[in-house]
Amino acid sequence: MEKVGLSPRLYYKYPHELDGGRRQRVGIARALSLSPRFIVCDEPVSALDVSIQAQILNLLQELQKTMKLTYLFVSHDLSVVKHISDRIAVMYLGKIVESAPAAELFRETLHPYSKALLAAVPIPKLNRKREKFILSGSVPSPINPPSGCRFHTRCPWKTDICTQAEPRLYDRGGEHLVACHLVK
Ligand code: SF4
């Protein structure tokens, strides 16, 4: 508990007596108690206030360094993903559509779904505008995904082959992989 920044006065508290940030620290302490080398962090900050999010992310990064941990960090918040990741994999309907080192993915985004996700991240500067990339349609059921490329029902670049053949992950160099017929 010391390692995750919890004061000794909290050791005998019940969960309902702790706020969300402290409860998350308890969760991290429980995971660390098994001395893992690899931890799956599934949306670890999504339910927290922004200021508490920053504290938990800093704690995770500090623990990663001191305990030489590897994380698989799952999140819908791309600014959080950018902050914490060495490598990013973008998934759509259960499949990886693009994967690259974090800086590379933000520098040169290739897959249209990744482009749409990045275009939706707000820029906290008055005079900076991001290129618009708006998707139409709703997300199909993952139980019964569309034929060919799973993204074709919403893709603005769709061609005939997209409805027939599923694109494989193609290595376009620099550890940057993308699953799209058009990019290939
Ligand atoms: S394969 Fe076709 S439908 Fe899928 S992302 Fe590429 S262009 Fe769009």
JSON list of C-alpha atoms and ligand atoms in Angstrom, two decimals:
[
{"chain": "A", "resi": 1, "resn": "MET", "atom": "CA", "xyz": [0.00, 0.00, 0.00]},
{"chain": "A", "resi": 2, "resn": "GLU", "atom": "CA", "xyz": [2.96, 2.29, 0.62]},
{"chain": "A", "resi": 3, "resn": "LYS", "atom": "CA", "xyz": [4.11, 1.68, -2.93]},
{"chain": "A", "resi": 4, "resn": "VAL", "atom": "CA", "xyz": [0.80, 2.96, -4.31]},
{"chain": "A", "resi": 5, "resn": "GLY", "atom": "CA", "xyz": [0.72, 6.03, -2.07]},
{"chain": "A", "resi": 6, "resn": "LEU", "atom": "CA", "xyz": [-1.89, 4.95, 0.49]},
{"chain": "A", "resi": 7, "resn": "SER", "atom": "CA", "xyz": [-1.41, 6.27, 3.99]},
{"chain": "A", "resi": 8, "resn": "PRO", "atom": "CA", "xyz": [-1.26, 3.80, 6.94]},
{"chain": "A", "resi": 9, "resn": "ARG", "atom": "CA", "xyz": [-4.36, 5.48, 8.44]},
{"chain": "A", "resi": 10, "resn": "LEU", "atom": "CA", "xyz": [-6.40, 3.97, 5.57]},
{"chain": "A", "resi": 11, "resn": "TYR", "atom": "CA", "xyz": [-5.34, 0.35, 6.10]},
{"chain": "A", "resi": 12, "resn": "TYR", "atom": "CA", "xyz": [-8.48, -0.71, 7.94]},
{"chain": "A", "resi": 13, "resn": "LYS", "atom": "CA", "xyz": [-11.04, 1.34, 6.03]},
{"chain": "A", "resi": 14, "resn": "TYR", "atom": "CA", "xyz": [-13.94, -0.26, 4.17]},
{"chain": "A", "resi": 15, "resn": "PRO", "atom": "CA", "xyz": [-14.22, 0.30, 0.40]},
{"chain": "A", "resi": 16, "resn": "HIS", "atom": "CA", "xyz": [-17.18, 2.69, 0.78]},
{"chain": "A", "resi": 17, "resn": "GLU", "atom": "CA", "xyz": [-15.02, 4.92, 2.99]},
{"chain": "A", "resi": 18, "resn": "LEU", "atom": "CA", "xyz": [-12.50, 5.50, 0.17]},
{"chain": "A", "resi": 19, "resn": "ASP", "atom": "CA", "xyz": [-12.89, 7.78, -2.87]},
{"chain": "A", "resi": 20, "resn": "GLY", "atom": "CA", "xyz": [-12.54, 6.48, -6.45]},
{"chain": "A", "resi": 21, "resn": "GLY", "atom": "CA", "xyz": [-8.84, 7.36, -6.76]},
{"chain": "A", "resi": 22, "resn": "ARG", "atom": "CA", "xyz": [-7.94, 5.56, -3.52]},
{"chain": "A", "resi": 23, "resn": "ARG", "atom": "CA", "xyz": [-10.03, 2.54, -4.47]},
{"chain": "A", "resi": 24, "resn": "GLN", "atom": "CA", "xyz": [-8.12, 2.41, -7.75]},
{"chain": "A", "resi": 25, "resn": "ARG", "atom": "CA", "xyz": [-4.84, 2.52, -5.79]},
{"chain": "A", "resi": 26, "resn": "VAL", "atom": "CA", "xyz": [-6.07, -0.47, -3.74]},
{"chain": "A", "resi": 27, "resn": "GLY", "atom": "CA", "xyz": [-6.80, -2.29, -7.03]},
{"chain": "A", "resi": 28, "resn": "ILE", "atom": "CA", "xyz": [-3.27, -1.58, -8.24]},
{"chain": "A", "resi": 29, "resn": "ALA", "atom": "CA", "xyz": [-1.82, -2.75, -4.89]},
{"chain": "A", "resi": 30, "resn": "ARG", "atom": "CA", "xyz": [-3.77, -6.02, -5.18]},
{"chain": "A", "resi": 31, "resn": "ALA", "atom": "CA", "xyz": [-2.37, -6.61, -8.66]},
{"chain": "A", "resi": 32, "resn": "LEU", "atom": "CA", "xyz": [1.18, -5.84, -7.49]},
{"chain": "A", "resi": 33, "resn": "SER", "atom": "CA", "xyz": [0.91, -8.21, -4.52]},
{"chain": "A", "resi": 34, "resn": "LEU", "atom": "CA", "xyz": [1.43, -11.14, -6.92]},
{"chain": "A", "resi": 35, "resn": "SER", "atom": "CA", "xyz": [4.74, -9.63, -8.16]},
{"chain": "A", "resi": 36, "resn": "PRO", "atom": "CA", "xyz": [3.63, -9.67, -11.81]},
{"chain": "A", "resi": 37, "resn": "ARG", "atom": "CA", "xyz": [5.77, -8.74, -14.79]},
{"chain": "A", "resi": 38, "resn": "PHE", "atom": "CA", "xyz": [2.75, -8.10, -17.03]},
{"chain": "A", "resi": 39, "resn": "ILE", "atom": "CA", "xyz": [-0.49, -6.33, -16.06]},
{"chain": "A", "resi": 40, "resn": "VAL", "atom": "CA", "xyz": [-3.66, -5.85, -18.11]},
{"chain": "A", "resi": 41, "resn": "CYS", "atom": "CA", "xyz": [-5.07, -2.42, -17.22]},
{"chain": "A", "resi": 42, "resn": "ASP", "atom": "CA", "xyz": [-8.64, -2.40, -18.56]},
{"chain": "A", "resi": 43, "resn": "GLU", "atom": "CA", "xyz": [-9.93, 1.20, -18.62]},
{"chain": "A", "resi": 44, "resn": "PRO", "atom": "CA", "xyz": [-8.14, 1.96, -15.31]},
{"chain": "A", "resi": 45, "resn": "VAL", "atom": "CA", "xyz": [-8.91, 5.70, -15.30]},
{"chain": "A", "resi": 46, "resn": "SER", "atom": "CA", "xyz": [-12.17, 6.00, -17.24]},
{"chain": "A", "resi": 47, "resn": "ALA", "atom": "CA", "xyz": [-14.37, 6.39, -14.13]},
{"chain": "A", "resi": 48, "resn": "LEU", "atom": "CA", "xyz": [-12.12, 8.98, -12.45]},
{"chain": "A", "resi": 49, "resn": "ASP", "atom": "CA", "xyz": [-12.05, 12.82, -12.47]},
{"chain": "A", "resi": 50, "resn": "VAL", "atom": "CA", "xyz": [-9.41, 14.31, -14.76]},
{"chain": "A", "resi": 51, "resn": "SER", "atom": "CA", "xyz": [-7.16, 15.47, -11.89]},
{"chain": "A", "resi": 52, "resn": "ILE", "atom": "CA", "xyz": [-7.29, 12.01, -10.26]},
{"chain": "A", "resi": 53, "resn": "GLN", "atom": "CA", "xyz": [-6.71, 10.40, -13.67]},
{"chain": "A", "resi": 54, "resn": "ALA", "atom": "CA", "xyz": [-3.40, 12.24, -13.94]},
{"chain": "A", "resi": 55, "resn": "GLN", "atom": "CA", "xyz": [-2.34, 11.02, -10.47]},
{"chain": "A", "resi": 56, "resn": "ILE", "atom": "CA", "xyz": [-3.15, 7.38, -11.29]},
{"chain": "A", "resi": 57, "resn": "LEU", "atom": "CA", "xyz": [-1.41, 7.58, -14.67]},
{"chain": "A", "resi": 58, "resn": "ASN", "atom": "CA", "xyz": [1.70, 9.06, -13.06]},
{"chain": "A", "resi": 59, "resn": "LEU", "atom": "CA", "xyz": [1.61, 6.32, -10.42]},
{"chain": "A", "resi": 60, "resn": "LEU", "atom": "CA", "xyz": [1.31, 3.61, -13.08]},
{"chain": "A", "resi": 61, "resn": "GLN", "atom": "CA", "xyz": [4.26, 5.08, -15.00]},
{"chain": "A", "resi": 62, "resn": "GLU", "atom": "CA", "xyz": [6.38, 5.34, -11.87]},
{"chain": "A", "resi": 63, "resn": "LEU", "atom": "CA", "xyz": [5.61, 1.72, -10.91]},
{"chain": "A", "resi": 64, "resn": "GLN", "atom": "CA", "xyz": [6.35, 0.61, -14.46]},
{"chain": "A", "resi": 65, "resn": "LYS", "atom": "CA", "xyz": [9.82, 2.14, -14.21]},
{"chain": "A", "resi": 66, "resn": "THR", "atom": "CA", "xyz": [10.72, 0.98, -10.71]},
{"chain": "A", "resi": 67, "resn": "MET", "atom": "CA", "xyz": [9.23, -2.54, -10.98]},
{"chain": "A", "resi": 68, "resn": "LYS", "atom": "CA", "xyz": [10.09, -3.07, -14.68]},
{"chain": "A", "resi": 69, "resn": "LEU", "atom": "CA", "xyz": [6.47, -3.83, -15.57]},
{"chain": "A", "resi": 70, "resn": "THR", "atom": "CA", "xyz": [4.81, -4.27, -18.94]},
{"chain": "A", "resi": 71, "resn": "TYR", "atom": "CA", "xyz": [1.23, -3.04, -19.33]},
{"chain": "A", "resi": 72, "resn": "LEU", "atom": "CA", "xyz": [-1.47, -3.86, -21.80]},
{"chain": "A", "resi": 73, "resn": "PHE", "atom": "CA", "xyz": [-3.47, -0.66, -21.39]},
{"chain": "A", "resi": 74, "resn": "VAL", "atom": "CA", "xyz": [-7.04, -0.66, -22.73]},
{"chain": "A", "resi": 75, "resn": "SER", "atom": "CA", "xyz": [-8.73, 2.72, -23.15]},
{"chain": "A", "resi": 76, "resn": "HIS", "atom": "CA", "xyz": [-11.17, 4.68, -25.28]},
{"chain": "A", "resi": 77, "resn": "ASP", "atom": "CA", "xyz": [-9.48, 7.96, -24.31]},
{"chain": "A", "resi": 78, "resn": "LEU", "atom": "CA", "xyz": [-6.86, 8.68, -26.94]},
{"chain": "A", "resi": 79, "resn": "SER", "atom": "CA", "xyz": [-5.15, 11.50, -25.05]},
{"chain": "A", "resi": 80, "resn": "VAL", "atom": "CA", "xyz": [-4.57, 9.03, -22.20]},
{"chain": "A", "resi": 81, "resn": "VAL", "atom": "CA", "xyz": [-3.39, 6.39, -24.69]},
{"chain": "A", "resi": 82, "resn": "LYS", "atom": "CA", "xyz": [-0.94, 8.86, -26.25]},
{"chain": "A", "resi": 83, "resn": "HIS", "atom": "CA", "xyz": [0.41, 9.82, -22.83]},
{"chain": "A", "resi": 84, "resn": "ILE", "atom": "CA", "xyz": [1.09, 6.32, -21.54]},
{"chain": "A", "resi": 85, "resn": "SER", "atom": "CA", "xyz": [1.83, 4.08, -24.55]},
{"chain": "A", "resi": 86, "resn": "ASP", "atom": "CA", "xyz": [5.03, 2.96, -26.20]},
{"chain": "A", "resi": 87, "resn": "ARG", "atom": "CA", "xyz": [3.08, 1.08, -28.84]},
{"chain": "A", "resi": 88, "resn": "ILE", "atom": "CA", "xyz": [-0.59, 1.45, -29.82]},
{"chain": "A", "resi": 89, "resn": "ALA", "atom": "CA", "xyz": [-2.98, -1.05, -31.41]},
{"chain": "A", "resi": 90, "resn": "VAL", "atom": "CA", "xyz": [-6.31, 0.30, -32.71]},
{"chain": "A", "resi": 91, "resn": "MET", "atom": "CA", "xyz": [-9.16, -2.25, -32.70]},
{"chain": "A", "resi": 92, "resn": "TYR", "atom": "CA", "xyz": [-12.47, -2.26, -34.55]},
{"chain": "A", "resi": 93, "resn": "LEU", "atom": "CA", "xyz": [-15.09, -4.98, -33.90]},
{"chain": "A", "resi": 94, "resn": "GLY", "atom": "CA", "xyz": [-12.53, -7.19, -32.17]},
{"chain": "A", "resi": 95, "resn": "LYS", "atom": "CA", "xyz": [-9.76, -6.95, -34.80]},
{"chain": "A", "resi": 96, "resn": "ILE", "atom": "CA", "xyz": [-6.56, -4.92, -34.81]},
{"chain": "A", "resi": 97, "resn": "VAL", "atom": "CA", "xyz": [-6.77, -2.53, -37.77]},
{"chain": "A", "resi": 98, "resn": "GLU", "atom": "CA", "xyz": [-3.58, -0.57, -37.14]},
{"chain": "A", "resi": 99, "resn": "SER", "atom": "CA", "xyz": [-0.58, -0.91, -34.85]},
{"chain": "A", "resi": 100, "resn": "ALA", "atom": "CA", "xyz": [2.54, 1.24, -34.53]},
{"chain": "A", "resi": 101, "resn": "PRO", "atom": "CA", "xyz": [4.90, 2.90, -32.06]},
{"chain": "A", "resi": 102, "resn": "ALA", "atom": "CA", "xyz": [2.87, 5.65, -30.34]},
{"chain": "A", "resi": 103, "resn": "ALA", "atom": "CA", "xyz": [4.63, 8.66, -31.89]},
{"chain": "A", "resi": 104, "resn": "GLU", "atom": "CA", "xyz": [4.50, 7.10, -35.37]},
{"chain": "A", "resi": 105, "resn": "LEU", "atom": "CA", "xyz": [0.77, 6.38, -35.13]},
{"chain": "A", "resi": 106, "resn": "PHE", "atom": "CA", "xyz": [0.03, 10.00, -34.24]},
{"chain": "A", "resi": 107, "resn": "ARG", "atom": "CA", "xyz": [2.51, 11.31, -36.85]},
{"chain": "A", "resi": 108, "resn": "GLU", "atom": "CA", "xyz": [1.21, 9.25, -39.75]},
{"chain": "A", "resi": 109, "resn": "THR", "atom": "CA", "xyz": [-2.21, 7.73, -39.15]},
{"chain": "A", "resi": 110, "resn": "LEU", "atom": "CA", "xyz": [-3.09, 5.35, -41.99]},
{"chain": "A", "resi": 111, "resn": "HIS", "atom": "CA", "xyz": [-6.31, 3.47, -41.31]},
{"chain": "A", "resi": 112, "resn": "PRO", "atom": "CA", "xyz": [-9.55, 5.46, -41.80]},
{"chain": "A", "resi": 113, "resn": "TYR", "atom": "CA", "xyz": [-10.94, 4.27, -38.45]},
{"chain": "A", "resi": 114, "resn": "SER", "atom": "CA", "xyz": [-7.80, 5.45, -36.63]},
{"chain": "A", "resi": 115, "resn": "LYS", "atom": "CA", "xyz": [-8.07, 8.75, -38.51]},
{"chain": "A", "resi": 116, "resn": "ALA", "atom": "CA", "xyz": [-11.67, 9.18, -37.34]},
{"chain": "A", "resi": 117, "resn": "LEU", "atom": "CA", "xyz": [-10.71, 8.40, -33.74]},
{"chain": "A", "resi": 118, "resn": "LEU", "atom": "CA", "xyz": [-7.86, 10.90, -33.75]},
{"chain": "A", "resi": 119, "resn": "ALA", "atom": "CA", "xyz": [-10.00, 13.55, -35.43]},
{"chain": "A", "resi": 120, "resn": "ALA", "atom": "CA", "xyz": [-12.42, 13.28, -32.48]},
{"chain": "A", "resi": 121, "resn": "VAL", "atom": "CA", "xyz": [-9.75, 14.14, -29.87]},
{"chain": "A", "resi": 122, "resn": "PRO", "atom": "CA", "xyz": [-10.26, 17.75, -28.75]},
{"chain": "A", "resi": 123, "resn": "ILE", "atom": "CA", "xyz": [-7.27, 20.13, -29.07]},
{"chain": "A", "resi": 124, "resn": "PRO", "atom": "CA", "xyz": [-7.14, 22.46, -26.06]},
{"chain": "A", "resi": 125, "resn": "LYS", "atom": "CA", "xyz": [-6.01, 25.51, -28.12]},
{"chain": "A", "resi": 126, "resn": "LEU", "atom": "CA", "xyz": [-8.35, 28.20, -29.45]},
{"chain": "A", "resi": 127, "resn": "ASN", "atom": "CA", "xyz": [-6.88, 28.66, -32.92]},
{"chain": "A", "resi": 128, "resn": "ARG", "atom": "CA", "xyz": [-5.83, 25.09, -33.72]},
{"chain": "A", "resi": 129, "resn": "LYS", "atom": "CA", "xyz": [-8.25, 23.02, -35.74]},
{"chain": "A", "resi": 130, "resn": "ARG", "atom": "CA", "xyz": [-7.93, 19.36, -36.66]},
{"chain": "A", "resi": 131, "resn": "GLU", "atom": "CA", "xyz": [-8.89, 17.92, -40.03]},
{"chain": "A", "resi": 132, "resn": "LYS", "atom": "CA", "xyz": [-12.50, 16.64, -39.85]},
{"chain": "A", "resi": 133, "resn": "PHE", "atom": "CA", "xyz": [-13.05, 12.92, -40.41]},
{"chain": "A", "resi": 134, "resn": "ILE", "atom": "CA", "xyz": [-16.61, 12.03, -39.56]},
{"chain": "A", "resi": 135, "resn": "LEU", "atom": "CA", "xyz": [-17.99, 8.51, -39.88]},
{"chain": "A", "resi": 136, "resn": "SER", "atom": "CA", "xyz": [-21.56, 7.75, -40.81]},
{"chain": "A", "resi": 137, "resn": "GLY", "atom": "CA", "xyz": [-23.68, 4.76, -39.79]},
{"chain": "A", "resi": 138, "resn": "SER", "atom": "CA", "xyz": [-23.70, 2.79, -36.58]},
{"chain": "A", "resi": 139, "resn": "VAL", "atom": "CA", "xyz": [-21.35, 0.08, -35.31]},
{"chain": "A", "resi": 140, "resn": "PRO", "atom": "CA", "xyz": [-22.44, -3.37, -36.61]},
{"chain": "A", "resi": 141, "resn": "SER", "atom": "CA", "xyz": [-22.89, -6.27, -34.19]},
{"chain": "A", "resi": 142, "resn": "PRO", "atom": "CA", "xyz": [-19.59, -7.98, -33.33]},
{"chain": "A", "resi": 143, "resn": "ILE", "atom": "CA", "xyz": [-21.56, -11.28, -33.20]},
{"chain": "A", "resi": 144, "resn": "ASN", "atom": "CA", "xyz": [-22.45, -10.94, -36.87]},
{"chain": "A", "resi": 145, "resn": "PRO", "atom": "CA", "xyz": [-19.71, -8.72, -38.37]},
{"chain": "A", "resi": 146, "resn": "PRO", "atom": "CA", "xyz": [-19.91, -7.51, -42.00]},
{"chain": "A", "resi": 147, "resn": "SER", "atom": "CA", "xyz": [-18.21, -9.57, -44.74]},
{"chain": "A", "resi": 148, "resn": "GLY", "atom": "CA", "xyz": [-14.78, -8.59, -46.08]},
{"chain": "A", "resi": 149, "resn": "CYS", "atom": "CA", "xyz": [-13.37, -5.62, -44.20]},
{"chain": "A", "resi": 150, "resn": "ARG", "atom": "CA", "xyz": [-15.38, -5.27, -41.00]},
{"chain": "A", "resi": 151, "resn": "PHE", "atom": "CA", "xyz": [-15.18, -1.50, -41.33]},
{"chain": "A", "resi": 152, "resn": "HIS", "atom": "CA", "xyz": [-16.64, -1.29, -44.87]},
{"chain": "A", "resi": 153, "resn": "THR", "atom": "CA", "xyz": [-20.16, -0.30, -43.76]},
{"chain": "A", "resi": 154, "resn": "ARG", "atom": "CA", "xyz": [-18.79, 2.96, -42.37]},
{"chain": "A", "resi": 155, "resn": "CYS", "atom": "CA", "xyz": [-15.69, 3.58, -44.47]},
{"chain": "A", "resi": 156, "resn": "PRO", "atom": "CA", "xyz": [-15.61, 6.64, -46.73]},
{"chain": "A", "resi": 157, "resn": "TRP", "atom": "CA", "xyz": [-12.86, 5.00, -48.87]},
{"chain": "A", "resi": 158, "resn": "LYS", "atom": "CA", "xyz": [-14.71, 1.71, -49.52]},
{"chain": "A", "resi": 159, "resn": "THR", "atom": "CA", "xyz": [-14.23, -0.03, -52.91]},
{"chain": "A", "resi": 160, "resn": "ASP", "atom": "CA", "xyz": [-15.62, -3.32, -54.29]},
{"chain": "A", "resi": 161, "resn": "ILE", "atom": "CA", "xyz": [-12.87, -5.53, -52.87]},
{"chain": "A", "resi": 162, "resn": "CYS", "atom": "CA", "xyz": [-13.60, -4.23, -49.35]},
{"chain": "A", "resi": 163, "resn": "THR", "atom": "CA", "xyz": [-16.94, -6.07, -49.18]},
{"chain": "A", "resi": 164, "resn": "GLN", "atom": "CA", "xyz": [-15.43, -9.36, -50.38]},
{"chain": "A", "resi": 165, "resn": "ALA", "atom": "CA", "xyz": [-11.96, -9.88, -48.93]},
{"chain": "A", "resi": 166, "resn": "GLU", "atom": "CA", "xyz": [-10.82, -9.29, -45.38]},
{"chain": "A", "resi": 167, "resn": "PRO", "atom": "CA", "xyz": [-7.63, -7.18, -45.38]},
{"chain": "A", "resi": 168, "resn": "ARG", "atom": "CA", "xyz": [-4.66, -8.69, -43.52]},
{"chain": "A", "resi": 169, "resn": "LEU", "atom": "CA", "xyz": [-2.27, -6.68, -41.41]},
{"chain": "A", "resi": 170, "resn": "TYR", "atom": "CA", "xyz": [0.33, -5.35, -43.80]},
{"chain": "A", "resi": 171, "resn": "ASP", "atom": "CA", "xyz": [3.75, -4.23, -42.57]},
{"chain": "A", "resi": 172, "resn": "ARG", "atom": "CA", "xyz": [4.53, -0.96, -44.26]},
{"chain": "A", "resi": 173, "resn": "GLY", "atom": "CA", "xyz": [7.87, -0.58, -42.44]},
{"chain": "A", "resi": 174, "resn": "GLY", "atom": "CA", "xyz": [8.99, 1.09, -39.22]},
{"chain": "A", "resi": 175, "resn": "GLU", "atom": "CA", "xyz": [6.94, -1.44, -37.20]},
{"chain": "A", "resi": 176, "resn": "HIS", "atom": "CA", "xyz": [3.80, 0.18, -38.59]},
{"chain": "A", "resi": 177, "resn": "LEU", "atom": "CA", "xyz": [1.11, -2.39, -39.43]},
{"chain": "A", "resi": 178, "resn": "VAL", "atom": "CA", "xyz": [-2.23, -1.61, -41.08]},
{"chain": "A", "resi": 179, "resn": "ALA", "atom": "CA", "xyz": [-5.16, -3.72, -42.31]},
{"chain": "A", "resi": 180, "resn": "CYS", "atom": "CA", "xyz": [-6.61, -1.85, -45.29]},
{"chain": "A", "resi": 181, "resn": "HIS", "atom": "CA", "xyz": [-6.70, -2.78, -49.01]},
{"chain": "A", "resi": 182, "resn": "LEU", "atom": "CA", "xyz": [-6.38, 0.82, -50.04]},
{"chain": "A", "resi": 183, "resn": "VAL", "atom": "CA", "xyz": [-3.32, 1.62, -47.93]},
{"chain": "A", "resi": 184, "resn": "LYS", "atom": "CA", "xyz": [-1.62, -1.55, -49.15]},
{"chain": "B", "resi": 1, "resn": "SF4", "atom": "S1", "xyz": [-10.17, -2.14, -46.55]},
{"chain": "B", "resi": 1, "resn": "SF4", "atom": "FE1", "xyz": [-11.64, -0.86, -47.61]},
{"chain": "B", "resi": 1, "resn": "SF4", "atom": "S2", "xyz": [-13.35, -0.63, -46.20]},
{"chain": "B", "resi": 1, "resn": "SF4", "atom": "FE2", "xyz": [-11.61, -1.42, -45.03]},
{"chain": "B", "resi": 1, "resn": "SF4", "atom": "S3", "xyz": [-10.65, 0.41, -44.21]},
{"chain": "B", "resi": 1, "resn": "SF4", "atom": "FE3", "xyz": [-9.61, -0.03, -46.12]},
{"chain": "B", "resi": 1, "resn": "SF4", "atom": "S4", "xyz": [-10.69, 1.15, -47.69]},
{"chain": "B", "resi": 1, "resn": "SF4", "atom": "FE4", "xyz": [-11.99, 1.09, -45.86]}
]
